[in-house]
Tab-separated table of N, CA and C in Angstrom:
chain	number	residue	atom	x	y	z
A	50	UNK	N	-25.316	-30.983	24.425
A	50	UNK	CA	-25.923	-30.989	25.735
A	50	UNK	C	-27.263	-31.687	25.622
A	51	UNK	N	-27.601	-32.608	26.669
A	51	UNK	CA	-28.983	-33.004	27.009
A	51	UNK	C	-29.856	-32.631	27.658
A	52	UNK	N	-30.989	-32.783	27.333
A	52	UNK	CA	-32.046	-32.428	28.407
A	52	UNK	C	-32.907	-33.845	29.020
A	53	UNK	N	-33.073	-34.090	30.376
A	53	UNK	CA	-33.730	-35.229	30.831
A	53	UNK	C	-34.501	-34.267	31.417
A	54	UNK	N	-35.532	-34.992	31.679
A	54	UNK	CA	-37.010	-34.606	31.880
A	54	UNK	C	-36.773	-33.799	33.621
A	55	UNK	N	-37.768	-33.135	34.031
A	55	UNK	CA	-37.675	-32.617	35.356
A	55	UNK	C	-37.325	-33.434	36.295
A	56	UNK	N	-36.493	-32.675	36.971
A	56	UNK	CA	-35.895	-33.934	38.318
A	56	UNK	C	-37.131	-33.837	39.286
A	57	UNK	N	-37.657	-32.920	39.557
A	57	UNK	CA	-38.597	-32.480	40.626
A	57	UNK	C	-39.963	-31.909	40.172
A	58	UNK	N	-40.989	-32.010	40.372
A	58	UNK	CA	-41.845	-31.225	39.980
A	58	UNK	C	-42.646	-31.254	41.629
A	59	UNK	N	-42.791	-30.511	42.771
A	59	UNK	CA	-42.936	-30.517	43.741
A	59	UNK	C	-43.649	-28.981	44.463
A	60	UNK	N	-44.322	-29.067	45.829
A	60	UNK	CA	-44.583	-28.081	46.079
A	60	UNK	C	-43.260	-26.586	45.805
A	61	UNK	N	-42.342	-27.100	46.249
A	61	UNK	CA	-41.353	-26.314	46.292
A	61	UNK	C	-41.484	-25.484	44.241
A	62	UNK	N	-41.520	-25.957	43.518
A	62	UNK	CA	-41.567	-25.637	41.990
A	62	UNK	C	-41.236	-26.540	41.287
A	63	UNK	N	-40.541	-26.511	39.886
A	63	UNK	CA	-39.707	-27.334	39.194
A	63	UNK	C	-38.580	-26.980	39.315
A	64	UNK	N	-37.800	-27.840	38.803
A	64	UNK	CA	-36.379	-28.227	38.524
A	64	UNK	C	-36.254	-28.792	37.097
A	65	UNK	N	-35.533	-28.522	35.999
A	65	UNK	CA	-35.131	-29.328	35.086
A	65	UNK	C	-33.368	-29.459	35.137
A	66	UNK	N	-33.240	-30.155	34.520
A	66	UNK	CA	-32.043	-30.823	33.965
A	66	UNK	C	-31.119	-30.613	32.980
A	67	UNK	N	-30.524	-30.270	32.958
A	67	UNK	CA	-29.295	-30.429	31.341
A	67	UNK	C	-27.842	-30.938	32.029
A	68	UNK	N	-26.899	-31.519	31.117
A	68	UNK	CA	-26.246	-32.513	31.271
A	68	UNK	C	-25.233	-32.298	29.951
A	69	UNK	N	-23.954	-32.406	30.313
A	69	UNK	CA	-22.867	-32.797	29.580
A	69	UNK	C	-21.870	-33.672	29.753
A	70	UNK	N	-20.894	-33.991	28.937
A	70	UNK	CA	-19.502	-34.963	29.888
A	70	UNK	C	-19.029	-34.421	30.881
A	71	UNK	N	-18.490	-33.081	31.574
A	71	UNK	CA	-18.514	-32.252	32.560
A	71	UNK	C	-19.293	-31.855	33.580
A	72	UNK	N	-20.639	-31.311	33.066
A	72	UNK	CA	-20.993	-30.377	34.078
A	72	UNK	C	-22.669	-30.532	34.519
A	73	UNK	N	-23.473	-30.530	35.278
A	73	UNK	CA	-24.814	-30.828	35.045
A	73	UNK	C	-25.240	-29.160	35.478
A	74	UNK	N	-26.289	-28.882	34.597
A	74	UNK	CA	-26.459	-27.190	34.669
A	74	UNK	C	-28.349	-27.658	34.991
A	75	UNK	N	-28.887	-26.721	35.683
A	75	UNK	CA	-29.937	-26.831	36.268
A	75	UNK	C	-31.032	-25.660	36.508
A	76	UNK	N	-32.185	-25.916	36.435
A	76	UNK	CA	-32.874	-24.233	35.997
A	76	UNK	C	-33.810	-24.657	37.110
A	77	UNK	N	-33.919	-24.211	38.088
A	77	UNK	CA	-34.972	-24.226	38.919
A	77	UNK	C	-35.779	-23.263	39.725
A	78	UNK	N	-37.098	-23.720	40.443
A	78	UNK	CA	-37.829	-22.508	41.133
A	78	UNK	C	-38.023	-22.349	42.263
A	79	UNK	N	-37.494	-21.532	43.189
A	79	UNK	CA	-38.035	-21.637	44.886
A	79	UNK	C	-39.148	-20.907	44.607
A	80	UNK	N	-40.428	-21.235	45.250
A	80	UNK	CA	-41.210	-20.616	45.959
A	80	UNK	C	-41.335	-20.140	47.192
A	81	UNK	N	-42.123	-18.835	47.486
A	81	UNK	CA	-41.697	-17.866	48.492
A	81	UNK	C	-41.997	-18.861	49.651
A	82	UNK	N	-41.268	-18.627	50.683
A	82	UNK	CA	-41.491	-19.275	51.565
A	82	UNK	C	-40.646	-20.667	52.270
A	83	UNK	N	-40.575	-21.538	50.881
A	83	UNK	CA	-39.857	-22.520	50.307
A	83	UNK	C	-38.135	-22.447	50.627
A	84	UNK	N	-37.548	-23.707	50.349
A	84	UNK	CA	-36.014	-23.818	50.448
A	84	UNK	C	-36.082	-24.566	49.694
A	85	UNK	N	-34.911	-24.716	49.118
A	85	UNK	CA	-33.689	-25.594	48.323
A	85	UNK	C	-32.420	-25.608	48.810
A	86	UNK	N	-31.843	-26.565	48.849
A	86	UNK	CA	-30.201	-27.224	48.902
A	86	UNK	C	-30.107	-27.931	50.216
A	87	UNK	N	-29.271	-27.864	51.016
A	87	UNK	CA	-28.516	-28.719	51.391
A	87	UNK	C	-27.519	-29.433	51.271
A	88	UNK	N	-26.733	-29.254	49.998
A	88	UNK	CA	-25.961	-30.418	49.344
A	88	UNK	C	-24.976	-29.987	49.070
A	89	UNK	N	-23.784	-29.952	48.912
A	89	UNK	CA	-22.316	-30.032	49.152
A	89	UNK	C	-21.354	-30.816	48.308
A	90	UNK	N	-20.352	-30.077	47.726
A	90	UNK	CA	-19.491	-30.567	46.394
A	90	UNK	C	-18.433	-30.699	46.985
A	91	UNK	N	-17.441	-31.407	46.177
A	91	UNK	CA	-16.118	-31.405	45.989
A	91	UNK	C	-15.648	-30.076	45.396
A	92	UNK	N	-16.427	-29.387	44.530
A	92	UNK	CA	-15.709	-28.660	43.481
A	92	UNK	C	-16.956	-27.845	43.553
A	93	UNK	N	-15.835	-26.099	43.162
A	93	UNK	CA	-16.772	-24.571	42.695
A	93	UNK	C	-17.749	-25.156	42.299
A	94	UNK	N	-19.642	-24.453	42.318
A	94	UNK	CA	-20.704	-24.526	42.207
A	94	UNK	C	-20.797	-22.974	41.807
A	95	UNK	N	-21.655	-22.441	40.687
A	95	UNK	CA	-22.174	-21.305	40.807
A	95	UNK	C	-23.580	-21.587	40.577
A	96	UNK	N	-24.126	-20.203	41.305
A	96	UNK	CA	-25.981	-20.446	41.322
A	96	UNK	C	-25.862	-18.794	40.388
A	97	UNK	N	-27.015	-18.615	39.437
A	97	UNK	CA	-27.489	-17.644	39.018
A	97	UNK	C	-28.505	-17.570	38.870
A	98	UNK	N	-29.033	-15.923	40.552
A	98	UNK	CA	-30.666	-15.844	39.995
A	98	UNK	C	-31.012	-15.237	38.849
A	99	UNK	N	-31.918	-15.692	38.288
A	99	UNK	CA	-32.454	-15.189	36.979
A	99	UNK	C	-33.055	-13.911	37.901
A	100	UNK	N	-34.303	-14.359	38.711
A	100	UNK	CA	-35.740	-13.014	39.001
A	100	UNK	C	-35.634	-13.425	40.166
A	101	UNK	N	-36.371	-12.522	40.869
A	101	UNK	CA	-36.824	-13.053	42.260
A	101	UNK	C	-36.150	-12.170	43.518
A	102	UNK	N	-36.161	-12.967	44.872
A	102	UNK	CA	-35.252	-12.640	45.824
A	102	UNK	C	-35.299	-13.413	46.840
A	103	UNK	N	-34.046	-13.913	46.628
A	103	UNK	CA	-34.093	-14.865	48.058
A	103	UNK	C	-33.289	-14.659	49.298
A	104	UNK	N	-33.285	-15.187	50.195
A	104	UNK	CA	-32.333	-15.872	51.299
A	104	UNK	C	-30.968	-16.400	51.168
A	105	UNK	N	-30.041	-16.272	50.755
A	105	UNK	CA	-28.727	-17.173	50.350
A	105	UNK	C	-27.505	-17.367	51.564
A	106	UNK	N	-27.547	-18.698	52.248
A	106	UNK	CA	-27.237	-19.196	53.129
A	106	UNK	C	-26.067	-20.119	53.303
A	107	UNK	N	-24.344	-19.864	53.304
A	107	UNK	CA	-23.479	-20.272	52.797
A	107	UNK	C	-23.379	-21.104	54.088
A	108	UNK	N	-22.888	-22.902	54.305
A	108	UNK	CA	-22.021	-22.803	55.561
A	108	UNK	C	-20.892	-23.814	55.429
A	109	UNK	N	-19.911	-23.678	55.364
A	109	UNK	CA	-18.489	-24.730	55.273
A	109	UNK	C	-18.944	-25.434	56.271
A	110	UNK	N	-18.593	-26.437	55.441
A	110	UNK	CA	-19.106	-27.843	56.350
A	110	UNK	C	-17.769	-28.160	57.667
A	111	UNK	N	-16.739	-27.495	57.154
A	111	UNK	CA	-15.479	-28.161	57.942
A	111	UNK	C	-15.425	-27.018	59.355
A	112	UNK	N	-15.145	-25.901	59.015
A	112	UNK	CA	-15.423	-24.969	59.917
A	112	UNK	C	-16.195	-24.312	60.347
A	113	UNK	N	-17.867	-24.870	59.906
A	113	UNK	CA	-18.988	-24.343	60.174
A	113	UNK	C	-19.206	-22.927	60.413
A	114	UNK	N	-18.241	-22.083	59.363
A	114	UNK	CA	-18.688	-20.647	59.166
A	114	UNK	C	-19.776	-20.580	58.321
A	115	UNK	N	-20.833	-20.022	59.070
A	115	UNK	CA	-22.505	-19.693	57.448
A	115	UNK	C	-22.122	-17.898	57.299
A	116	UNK	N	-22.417	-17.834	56.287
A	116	UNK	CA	-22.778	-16.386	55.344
A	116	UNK	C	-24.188	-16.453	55.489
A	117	UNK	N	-24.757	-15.376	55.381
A	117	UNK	CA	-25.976	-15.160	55.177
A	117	UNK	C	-26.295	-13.742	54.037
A	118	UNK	N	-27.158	-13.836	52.700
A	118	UNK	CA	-27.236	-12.196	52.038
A	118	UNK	C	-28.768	-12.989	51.547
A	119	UNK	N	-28.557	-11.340	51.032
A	119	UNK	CA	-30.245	-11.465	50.609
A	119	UNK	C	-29.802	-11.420	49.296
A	120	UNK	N	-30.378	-11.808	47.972
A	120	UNK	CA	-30.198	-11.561	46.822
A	120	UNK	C	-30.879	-11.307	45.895
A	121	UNK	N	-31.060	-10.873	44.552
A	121	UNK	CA	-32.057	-10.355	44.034
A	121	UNK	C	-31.861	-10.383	42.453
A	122	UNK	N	-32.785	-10.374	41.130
A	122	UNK	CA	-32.490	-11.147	40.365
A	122	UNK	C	-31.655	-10.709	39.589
A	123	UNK	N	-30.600	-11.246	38.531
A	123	UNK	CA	-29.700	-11.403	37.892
A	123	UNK	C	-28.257	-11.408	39.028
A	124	UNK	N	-28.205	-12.084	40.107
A	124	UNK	CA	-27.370	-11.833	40.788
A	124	UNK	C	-26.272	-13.627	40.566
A	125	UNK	N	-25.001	-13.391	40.734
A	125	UNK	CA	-24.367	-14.623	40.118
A	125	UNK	C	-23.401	-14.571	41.660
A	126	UNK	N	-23.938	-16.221	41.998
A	126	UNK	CA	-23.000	-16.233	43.590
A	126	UNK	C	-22.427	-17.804	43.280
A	127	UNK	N	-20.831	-17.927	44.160
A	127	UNK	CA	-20.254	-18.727	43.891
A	127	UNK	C	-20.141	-19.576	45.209
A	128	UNK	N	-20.202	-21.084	45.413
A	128	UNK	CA	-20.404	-21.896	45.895
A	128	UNK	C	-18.833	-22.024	46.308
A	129	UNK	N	-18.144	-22.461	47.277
A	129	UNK	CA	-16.537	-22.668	47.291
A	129	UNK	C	-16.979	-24.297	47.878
A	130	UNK	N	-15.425	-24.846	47.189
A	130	UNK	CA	-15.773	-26.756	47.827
A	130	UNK	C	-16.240	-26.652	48.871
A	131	UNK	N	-17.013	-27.290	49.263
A	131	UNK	CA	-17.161	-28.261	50.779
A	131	UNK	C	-18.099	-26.988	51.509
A	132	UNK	N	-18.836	-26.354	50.800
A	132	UNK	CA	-19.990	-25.530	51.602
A	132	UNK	C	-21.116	-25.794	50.828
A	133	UNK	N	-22.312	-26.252	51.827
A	133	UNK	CA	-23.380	-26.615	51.701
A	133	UNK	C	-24.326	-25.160	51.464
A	134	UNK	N	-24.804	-25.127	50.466
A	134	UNK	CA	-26.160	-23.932	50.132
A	134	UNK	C	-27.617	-24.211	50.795
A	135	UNK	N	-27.983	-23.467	51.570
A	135	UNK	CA	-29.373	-22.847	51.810
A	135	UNK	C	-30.030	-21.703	50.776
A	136	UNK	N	-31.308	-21.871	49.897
A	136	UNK	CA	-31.666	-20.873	49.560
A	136	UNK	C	-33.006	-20.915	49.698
A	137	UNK	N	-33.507	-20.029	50.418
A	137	UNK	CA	-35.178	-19.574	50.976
A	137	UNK	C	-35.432	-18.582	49.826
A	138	UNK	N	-36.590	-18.741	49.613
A	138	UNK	CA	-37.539	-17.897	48.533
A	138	UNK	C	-38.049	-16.795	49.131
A	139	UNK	N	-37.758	-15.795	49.368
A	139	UNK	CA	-38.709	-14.193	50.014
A	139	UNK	C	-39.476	-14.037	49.260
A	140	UNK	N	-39.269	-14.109	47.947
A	140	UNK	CA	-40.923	-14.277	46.807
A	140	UNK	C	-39.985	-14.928	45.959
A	141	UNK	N	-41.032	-15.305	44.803
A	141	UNK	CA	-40.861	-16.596	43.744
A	141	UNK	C	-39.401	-16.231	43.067
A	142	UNK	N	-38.815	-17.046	43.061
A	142	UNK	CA	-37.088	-16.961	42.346
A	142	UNK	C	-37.128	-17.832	41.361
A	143	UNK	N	-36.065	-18.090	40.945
A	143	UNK	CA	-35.817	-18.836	39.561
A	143	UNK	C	-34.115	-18.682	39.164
A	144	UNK	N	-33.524	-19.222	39.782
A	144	UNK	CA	-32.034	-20.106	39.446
A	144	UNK	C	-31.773	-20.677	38.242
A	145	UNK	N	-30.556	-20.744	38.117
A	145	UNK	CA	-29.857	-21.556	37.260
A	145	UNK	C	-28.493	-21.952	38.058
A	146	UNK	N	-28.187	-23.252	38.034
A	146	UNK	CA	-27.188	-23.792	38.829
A	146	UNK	C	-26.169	-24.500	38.387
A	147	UNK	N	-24.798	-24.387	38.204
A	147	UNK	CA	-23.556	-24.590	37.282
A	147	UNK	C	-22.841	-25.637	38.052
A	148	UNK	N	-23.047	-27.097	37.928
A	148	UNK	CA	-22.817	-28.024	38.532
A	148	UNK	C	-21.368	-29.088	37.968
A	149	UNK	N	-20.233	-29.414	38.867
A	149	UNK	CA	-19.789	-30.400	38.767
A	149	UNK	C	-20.073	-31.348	38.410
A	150	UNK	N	-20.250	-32.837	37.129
A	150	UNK	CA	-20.697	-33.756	37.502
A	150	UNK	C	-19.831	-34.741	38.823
A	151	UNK	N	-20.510	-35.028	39.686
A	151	UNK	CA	-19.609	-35.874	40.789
A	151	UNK	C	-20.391	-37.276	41.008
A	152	UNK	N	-19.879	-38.421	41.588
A	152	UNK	CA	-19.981	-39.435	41.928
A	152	UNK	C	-21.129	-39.826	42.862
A	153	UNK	N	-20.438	-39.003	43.835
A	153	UNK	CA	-21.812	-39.130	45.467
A	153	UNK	C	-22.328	-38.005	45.617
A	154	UNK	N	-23.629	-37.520	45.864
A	154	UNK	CA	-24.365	-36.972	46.624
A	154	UNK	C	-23.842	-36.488	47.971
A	155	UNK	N	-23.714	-35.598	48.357
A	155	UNK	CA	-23.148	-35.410	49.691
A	155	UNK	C	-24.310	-33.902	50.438
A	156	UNK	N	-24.780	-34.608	51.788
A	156	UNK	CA	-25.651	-33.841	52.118
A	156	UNK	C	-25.344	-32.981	53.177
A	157	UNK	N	-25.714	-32.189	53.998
A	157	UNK	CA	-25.220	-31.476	55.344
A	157	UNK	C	-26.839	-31.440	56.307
A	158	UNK	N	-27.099	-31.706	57.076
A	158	UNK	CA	-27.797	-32.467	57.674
A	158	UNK	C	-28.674	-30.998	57.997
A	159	UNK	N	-28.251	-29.963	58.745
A	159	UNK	CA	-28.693	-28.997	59.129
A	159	UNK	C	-29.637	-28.342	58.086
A	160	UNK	N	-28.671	-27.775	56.699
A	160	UNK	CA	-29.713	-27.581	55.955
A	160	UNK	C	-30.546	-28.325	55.253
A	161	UNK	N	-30.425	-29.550	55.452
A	161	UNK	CA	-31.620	-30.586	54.285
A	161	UNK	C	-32.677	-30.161	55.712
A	162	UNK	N	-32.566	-30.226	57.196
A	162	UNK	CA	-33.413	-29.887	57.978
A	162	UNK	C	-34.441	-28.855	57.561
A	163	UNK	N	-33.636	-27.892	57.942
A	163	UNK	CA	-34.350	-26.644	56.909
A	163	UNK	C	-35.209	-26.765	56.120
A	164	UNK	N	-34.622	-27.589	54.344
A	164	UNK	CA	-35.478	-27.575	53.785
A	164	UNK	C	-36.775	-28.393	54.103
A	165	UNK	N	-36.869	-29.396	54.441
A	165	UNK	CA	-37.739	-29.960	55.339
A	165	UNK	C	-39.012	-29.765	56.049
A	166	UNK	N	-38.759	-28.994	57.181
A	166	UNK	CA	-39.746	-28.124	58.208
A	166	UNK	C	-40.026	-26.983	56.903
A	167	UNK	N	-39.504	-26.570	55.626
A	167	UNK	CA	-40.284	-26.031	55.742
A	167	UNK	C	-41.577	-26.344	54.495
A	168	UNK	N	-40.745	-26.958	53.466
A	168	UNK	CA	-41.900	-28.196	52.895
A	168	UNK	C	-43.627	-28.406	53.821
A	169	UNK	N	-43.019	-29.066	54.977
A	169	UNK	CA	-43.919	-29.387	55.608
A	169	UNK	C	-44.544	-28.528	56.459
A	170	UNK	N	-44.251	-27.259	56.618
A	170	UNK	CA	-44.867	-26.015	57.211
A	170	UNK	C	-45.873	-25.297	56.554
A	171	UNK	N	-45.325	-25.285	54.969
A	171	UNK	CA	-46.060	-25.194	53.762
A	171	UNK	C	-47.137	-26.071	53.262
A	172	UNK	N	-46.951	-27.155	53.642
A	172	UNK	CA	-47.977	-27.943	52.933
A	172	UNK	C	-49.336	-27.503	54.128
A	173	UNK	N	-49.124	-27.010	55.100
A	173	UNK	CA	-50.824	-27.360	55.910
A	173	UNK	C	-51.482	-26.255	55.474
């Protein structure tokens, strides 16, 4: 396995990287307040919080059903194809994220919104 340098180092926290022929695995931090995701697979995703407690915000992109739970740390939640993740920080969290490697990027518009407004709600 590899390690490439942080994908992100941003208000939101860090993000690092690891990488295999398979799978890209990912250790990252919401801060309270903060979001992450938006983004949407072909294929199972699992997130595992390490600490923390967040917001965890499921919504199938095809039938636009969202889940909504609160979660809290050592908790292990599973991503199903084609649903885009929301996760808000209620205080500081810390993930680990069990990734497909895939081709394209695929986003869902609503929650990259989200994360967005609130980036920029945060920054003033």
């Amino acid at each position: 396995m590899k390690l490439t340098e942080a994908q992100e180092n941003d208000i939101r926290g860090y993000r690092w990287l690891f990488e295999n022929d398979n799978n890209v695995i990912t250790l990252f931090e919401v801060k309270k307040g903060f979001a992450r995701g938006g983004q949407y697979h072909k294929k199972e995703v699992k997130h595992i919080l390490l600490s923390g407690k967040s917001e965890y915000r499921k919504m199938n992109i095809n039938t636009k059903i969202e889940t909504r739970e609160i979660v809290s740390g050592m908790k292990i939640i599973t991503l199903p194809p084609f649903t885009s993740e929301l996760i808000i920080g209620i205080e500081y969290s810390v993930f680990v994220g069990i990734y497909p490697k895939e081709e394209e990027i695929l986003f869902f518009n609503e929650h990259r919104k989200e994360v967005e407004k609130r980036i920029k709600f945060n920054m003033k």
